[in-house]
Structures are given as C-alpha cells and as structure tokens.
mmCIF file of C-alpha atoms in Angstrom:
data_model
loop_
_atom_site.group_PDB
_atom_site.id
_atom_site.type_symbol
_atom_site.label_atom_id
_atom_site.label_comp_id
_atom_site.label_asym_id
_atom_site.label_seq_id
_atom_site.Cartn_x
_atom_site.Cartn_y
_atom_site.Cartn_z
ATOM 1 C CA UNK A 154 0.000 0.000 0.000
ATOM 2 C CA UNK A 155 1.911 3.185 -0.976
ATOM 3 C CA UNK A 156 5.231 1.145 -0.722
ATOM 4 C CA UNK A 157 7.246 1.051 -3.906
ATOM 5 C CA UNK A 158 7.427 -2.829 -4.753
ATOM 6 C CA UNK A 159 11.374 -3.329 -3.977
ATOM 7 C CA UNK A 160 10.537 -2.147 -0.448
ATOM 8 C CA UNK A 161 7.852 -4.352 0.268
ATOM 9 C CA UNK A 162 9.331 -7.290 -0.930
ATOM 10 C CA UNK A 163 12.578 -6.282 1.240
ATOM 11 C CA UNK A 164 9.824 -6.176 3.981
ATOM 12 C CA UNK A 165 8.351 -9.474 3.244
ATOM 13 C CA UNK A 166 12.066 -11.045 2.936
ATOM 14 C CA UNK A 167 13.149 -9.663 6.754
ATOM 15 C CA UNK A 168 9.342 -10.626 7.997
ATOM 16 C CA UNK A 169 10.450 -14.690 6.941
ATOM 17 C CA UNK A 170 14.018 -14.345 8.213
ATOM 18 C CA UNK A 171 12.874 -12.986 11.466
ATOM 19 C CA UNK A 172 10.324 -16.064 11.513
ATOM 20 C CA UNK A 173 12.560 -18.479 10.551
ATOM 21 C CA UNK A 174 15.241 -17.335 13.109
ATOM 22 C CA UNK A 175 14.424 -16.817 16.276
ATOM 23 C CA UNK A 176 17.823 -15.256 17.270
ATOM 24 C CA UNK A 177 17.416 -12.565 14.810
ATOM 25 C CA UNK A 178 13.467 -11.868 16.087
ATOM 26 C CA UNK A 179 14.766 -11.273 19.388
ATOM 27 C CA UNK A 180 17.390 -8.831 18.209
ATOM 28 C CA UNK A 181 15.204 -7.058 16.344
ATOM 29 C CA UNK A 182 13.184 -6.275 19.407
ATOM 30 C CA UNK A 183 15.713 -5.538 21.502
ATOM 31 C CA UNK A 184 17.076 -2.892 19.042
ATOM 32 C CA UNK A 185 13.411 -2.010 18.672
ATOM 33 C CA UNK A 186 12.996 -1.330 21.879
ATOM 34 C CA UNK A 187 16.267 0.671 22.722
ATOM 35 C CA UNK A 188 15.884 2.541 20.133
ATOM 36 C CA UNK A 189 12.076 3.702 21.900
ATOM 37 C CA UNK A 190 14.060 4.302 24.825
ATOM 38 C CA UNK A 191 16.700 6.216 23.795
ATOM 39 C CA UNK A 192 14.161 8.514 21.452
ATOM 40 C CA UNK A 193 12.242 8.918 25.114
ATOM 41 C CA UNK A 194 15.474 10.079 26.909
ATOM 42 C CA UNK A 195 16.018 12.506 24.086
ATOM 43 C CA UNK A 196 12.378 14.020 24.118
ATOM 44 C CA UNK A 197 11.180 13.691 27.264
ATOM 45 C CA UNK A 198 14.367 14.298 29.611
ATOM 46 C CA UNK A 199 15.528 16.762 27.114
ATOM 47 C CA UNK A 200 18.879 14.925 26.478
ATOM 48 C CA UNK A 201 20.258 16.884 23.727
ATOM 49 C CA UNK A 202 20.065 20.870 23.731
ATOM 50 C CA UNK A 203 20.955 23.120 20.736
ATOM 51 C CA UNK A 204 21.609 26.677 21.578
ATOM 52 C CA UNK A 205 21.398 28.663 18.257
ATOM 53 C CA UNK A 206 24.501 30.921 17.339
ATOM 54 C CA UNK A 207 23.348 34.121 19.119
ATOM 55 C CA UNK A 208 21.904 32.507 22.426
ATOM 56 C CA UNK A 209 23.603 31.161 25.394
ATOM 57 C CA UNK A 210 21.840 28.149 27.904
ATOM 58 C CA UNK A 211 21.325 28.945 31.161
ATOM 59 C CA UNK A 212 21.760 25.315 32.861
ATOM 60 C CA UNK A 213 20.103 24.698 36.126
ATOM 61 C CA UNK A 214 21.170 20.969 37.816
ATOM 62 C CA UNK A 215 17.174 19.575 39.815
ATOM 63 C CA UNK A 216 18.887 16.624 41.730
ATOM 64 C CA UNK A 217 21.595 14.551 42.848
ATOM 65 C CA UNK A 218 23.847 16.937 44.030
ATOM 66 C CA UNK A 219 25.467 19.079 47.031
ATOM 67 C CA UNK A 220 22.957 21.884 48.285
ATOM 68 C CA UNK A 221 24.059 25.231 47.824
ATOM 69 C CA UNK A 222 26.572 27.034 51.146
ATOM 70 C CA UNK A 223 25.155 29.474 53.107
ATOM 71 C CA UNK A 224 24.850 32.536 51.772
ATOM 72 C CA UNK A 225 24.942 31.155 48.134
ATOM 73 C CA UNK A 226 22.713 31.842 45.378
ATOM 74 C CA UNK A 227 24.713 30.204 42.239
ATOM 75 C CA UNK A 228 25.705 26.691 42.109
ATOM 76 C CA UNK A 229 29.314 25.326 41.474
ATOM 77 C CA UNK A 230 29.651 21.847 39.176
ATOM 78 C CA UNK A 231 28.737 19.419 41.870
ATOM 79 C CA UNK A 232 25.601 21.332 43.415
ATOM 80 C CA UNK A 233 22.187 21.431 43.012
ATOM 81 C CA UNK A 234 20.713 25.021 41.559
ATOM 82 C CA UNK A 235 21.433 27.587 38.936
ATOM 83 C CA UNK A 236 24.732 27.018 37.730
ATOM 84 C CA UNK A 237 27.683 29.341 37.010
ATOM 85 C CA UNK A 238 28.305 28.329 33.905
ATOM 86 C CA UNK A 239 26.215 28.336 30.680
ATOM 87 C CA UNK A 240 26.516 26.511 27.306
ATOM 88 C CA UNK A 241 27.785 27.812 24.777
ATOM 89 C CA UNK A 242 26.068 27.510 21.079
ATOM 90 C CA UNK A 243 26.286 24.491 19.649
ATOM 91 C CA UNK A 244 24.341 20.591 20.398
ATOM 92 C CA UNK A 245 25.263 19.601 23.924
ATOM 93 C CA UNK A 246 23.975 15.883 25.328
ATOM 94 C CA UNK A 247 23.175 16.423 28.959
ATOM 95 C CA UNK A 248 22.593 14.150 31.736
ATOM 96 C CA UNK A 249 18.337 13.129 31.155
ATOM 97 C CA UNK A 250 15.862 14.489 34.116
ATOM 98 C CA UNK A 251 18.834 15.759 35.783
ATOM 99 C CA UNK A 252 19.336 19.476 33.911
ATOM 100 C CA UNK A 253 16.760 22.363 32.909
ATOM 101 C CA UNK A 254 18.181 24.611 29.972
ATOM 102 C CA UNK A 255 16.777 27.932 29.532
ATOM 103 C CA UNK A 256 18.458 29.563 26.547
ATOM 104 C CA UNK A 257 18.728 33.611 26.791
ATOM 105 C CA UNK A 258 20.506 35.863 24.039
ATOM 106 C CA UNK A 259 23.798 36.520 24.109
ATOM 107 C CA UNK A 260 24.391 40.609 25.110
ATOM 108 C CA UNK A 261 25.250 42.338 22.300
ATOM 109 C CA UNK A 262 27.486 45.681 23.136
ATOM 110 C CA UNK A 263 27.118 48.497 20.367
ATOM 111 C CA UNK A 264 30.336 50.613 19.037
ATOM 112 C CA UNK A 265 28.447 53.873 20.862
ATOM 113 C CA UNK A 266 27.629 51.475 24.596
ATOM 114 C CA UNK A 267 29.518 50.048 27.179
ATOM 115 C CA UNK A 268 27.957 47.552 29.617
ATOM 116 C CA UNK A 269 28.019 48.205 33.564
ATOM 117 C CA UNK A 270 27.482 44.798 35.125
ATOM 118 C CA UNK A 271 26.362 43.744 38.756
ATOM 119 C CA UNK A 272 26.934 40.225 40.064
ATOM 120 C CA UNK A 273 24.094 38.679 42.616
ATOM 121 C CA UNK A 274 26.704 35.866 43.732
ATOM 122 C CA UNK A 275 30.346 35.694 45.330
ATOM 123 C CA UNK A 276 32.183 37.176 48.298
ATOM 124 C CA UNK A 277 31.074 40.108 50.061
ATOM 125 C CA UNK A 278 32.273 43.580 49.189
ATOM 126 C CA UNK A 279 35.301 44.632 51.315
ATOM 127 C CA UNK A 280 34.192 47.380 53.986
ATOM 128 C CA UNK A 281 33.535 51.100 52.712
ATOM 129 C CA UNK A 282 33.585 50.216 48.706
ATOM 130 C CA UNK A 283 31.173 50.239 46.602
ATOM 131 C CA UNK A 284 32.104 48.401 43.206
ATOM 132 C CA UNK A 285 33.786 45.057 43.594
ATOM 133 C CA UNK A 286 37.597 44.486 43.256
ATOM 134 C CA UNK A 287 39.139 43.621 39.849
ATOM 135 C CA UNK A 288 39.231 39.604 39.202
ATOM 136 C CA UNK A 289 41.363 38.125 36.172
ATOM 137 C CA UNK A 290 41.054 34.856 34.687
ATOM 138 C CA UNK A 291 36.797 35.101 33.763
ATOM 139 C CA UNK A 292 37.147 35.704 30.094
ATOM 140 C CA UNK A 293 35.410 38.868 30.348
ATOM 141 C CA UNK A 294 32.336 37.533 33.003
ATOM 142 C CA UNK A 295 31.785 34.620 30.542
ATOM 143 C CA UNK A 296 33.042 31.853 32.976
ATOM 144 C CA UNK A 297 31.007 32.128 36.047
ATOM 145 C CA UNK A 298 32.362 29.496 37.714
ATOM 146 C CA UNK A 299 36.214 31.109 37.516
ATOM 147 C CA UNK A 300 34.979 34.720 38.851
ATOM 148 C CA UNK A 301 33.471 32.636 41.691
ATOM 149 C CA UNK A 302 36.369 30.371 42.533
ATOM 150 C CA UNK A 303 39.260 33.475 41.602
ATOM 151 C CA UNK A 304 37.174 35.219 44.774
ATOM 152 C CA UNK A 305 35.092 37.809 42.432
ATOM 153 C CA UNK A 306 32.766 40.069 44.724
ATOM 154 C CA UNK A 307 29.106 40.373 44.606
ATOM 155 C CA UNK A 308 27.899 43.901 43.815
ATOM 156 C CA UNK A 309 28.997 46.520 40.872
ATOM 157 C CA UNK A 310 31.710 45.331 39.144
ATOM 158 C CA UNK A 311 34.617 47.753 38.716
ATOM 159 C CA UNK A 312 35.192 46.315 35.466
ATOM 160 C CA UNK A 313 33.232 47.025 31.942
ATOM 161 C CA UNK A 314 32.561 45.266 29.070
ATOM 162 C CA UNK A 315 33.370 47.380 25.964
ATOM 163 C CA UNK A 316 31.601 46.757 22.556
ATOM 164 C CA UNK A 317 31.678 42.778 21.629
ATOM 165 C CA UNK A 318 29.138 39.898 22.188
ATOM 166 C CA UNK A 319 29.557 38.021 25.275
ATOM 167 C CA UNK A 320 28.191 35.195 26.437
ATOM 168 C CA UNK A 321 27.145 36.181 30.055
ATOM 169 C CA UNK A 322 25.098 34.117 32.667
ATOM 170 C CA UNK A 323 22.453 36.678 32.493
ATOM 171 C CA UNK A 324 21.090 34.896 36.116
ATOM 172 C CA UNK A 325 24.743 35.358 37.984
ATOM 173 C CA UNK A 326 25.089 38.813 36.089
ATOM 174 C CA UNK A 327 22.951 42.334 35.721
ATOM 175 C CA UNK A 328 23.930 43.585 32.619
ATOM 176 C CA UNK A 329 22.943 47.374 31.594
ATOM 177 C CA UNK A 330 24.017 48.663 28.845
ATOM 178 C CA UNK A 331 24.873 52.774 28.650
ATOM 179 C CA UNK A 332 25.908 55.584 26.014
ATOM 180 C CA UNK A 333 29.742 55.569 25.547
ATOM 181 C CA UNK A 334 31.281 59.118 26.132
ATOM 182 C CA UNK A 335 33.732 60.429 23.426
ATOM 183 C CA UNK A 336 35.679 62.403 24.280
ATOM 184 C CA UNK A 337 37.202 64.358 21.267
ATOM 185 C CA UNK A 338 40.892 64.496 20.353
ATOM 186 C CA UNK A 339 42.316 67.706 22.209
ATOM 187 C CA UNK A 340 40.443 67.507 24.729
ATOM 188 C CA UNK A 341 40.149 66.243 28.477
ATOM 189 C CA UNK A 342 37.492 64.247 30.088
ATOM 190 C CA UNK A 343 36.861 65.170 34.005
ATOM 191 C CA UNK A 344 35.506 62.769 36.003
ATOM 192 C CA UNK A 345 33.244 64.119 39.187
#
C-alpha cells in the first residue's frame, strides 16, 4: 500500500528471516525497543540541547547533588541550583531528568555602549567600597564558575565590558548597557 514494490518485498524477505530465526526476532526487538528508549530520553528528559549561534543556555542541575553554602545563590559543578556556567552555542547531550536549559541571548554591546554589570553571587564587598575588586582569569564575566572560585565580589563590578558579544550568565550577572562618552581628540574628560 503506498510502498514502492522493492521495499515491500525487502519487507516481506526480513518478515520470513525474522520467523525463521528466532535469534534474529529477538534482536530485532531488543534494538526495537532501545531505540524507543533512547528517542524517550532525548524528548522527554531533554537529552540533547541546541543553543542557536546568538543565544547562550542557562543550565540549572534539579537533583543529585550538594545543596548550595550558606549565603549562596549560584551553584558550582557538583551542586544542586542555577549554575555558574552556561553553554555555549552548539548541540550539547546532557545528563536526562537531571538538567533544565533555559536559553537567553547573548548581550550584544554596540560601538556607541559600554555595559556596567552587577553580580548577585560571590564574596562580600570589602568594607567602605562600593564596586567590587578587579578579578582576572573570567574571560570577560563569561566563565562564572572562575569569577566565583578566583574570589570575584558580589555587587557593581569595577570592570566594563566594551563593545563585543559576550556570552554572560544573564542569572549570575545584571547587565545594563549605557551611552559611551567620546571624548574628542584635544580635549580632556573630568571625572566628578
């Protein structure tokens, strides 16, 4: 019905094999059935992720896993929550059950804006300041998990992101984005 005639008779071929060997029934159901498995996995745990070229996935781990310190609002590798770091674009194969993607766009900074950022996680600010020390070794705020661990301060960031994309945890990081000021060859800019 609808099949072109090789492929029914190809059909009609494996159908007597199968019945004429058990063996090769059996294995035929077995791959049958992992195959139904596996496609489950990959639907309904949400197994493999693609985050398009301008987005970034915001992972967030829902078990099996250390709870978060005191004081803590982004998780490490290892713990249970929000984590610091975020998937870059591209197909990733996660864990089943175990992960929640959320995919956000990638922050786009114009030629004429810079962007002020404000982290909600990491140490305390260090008595009577008010933007958080400089931290190396975050790619720009894209690794989370590295401005945590290299002792990056919650609060304003001291730090600005000048015109690029970046691919920011936009959970762990307030992003705002503000009119560059020129200031013209020949002359001086005063900061008050």
């Amino acid at each position: 019905q609808g099949c072109p005639a090789g492929l029914s008779e190809w059909a009609a071929r494996m159908a007597r094999r199968k019945s004429d060997n058990p063996v090769l029934l059996v294995l035929f159901i077995v791959l049958a059935a992992s195959l139904a498995v596996f496609l489950f996995l990959v639907v309904a745990g949400r197994m493999l992720v693609n985050v398009g070229g301008d987005e970034v996935g915001l992972i967030e781990r829902r078990f099996f896993g250390n709870n978060l310190p005191e004081g803590r609002v982004i998780a490490m590798r290892g713990e249970i929550g929000i984590q610091a770091r975020v998937l870059p674009p591209g197909l990733h194969l996660l864990f089943p059950f175990l992960y929640t993607v959320r995919k956000d766009r990638m922050i786009l900074v114009s030629d004429e804006e810079v962007a002020i950022l404000e982290a909600i996680d990491g140490r305390p600010l260090d008595p009577g300041r008010i933007f958080a020390r400089h931290v190396e070794g975050h790619d720009t705020y894209q690794d989370g998990e590295a401005f945590l661990r290299n002792g990056g301060q919650k609060g304003p960031q001291i730090d600005i992101l000048p015109p690029g994309k970046y691919r920011l945890n936009t959970y762990l990081f307030r992003v705002r984005l503000v009119a560059a000021i020129r200031v013209p060859a020949g002359a001086v800019g005063v900061v008050i």
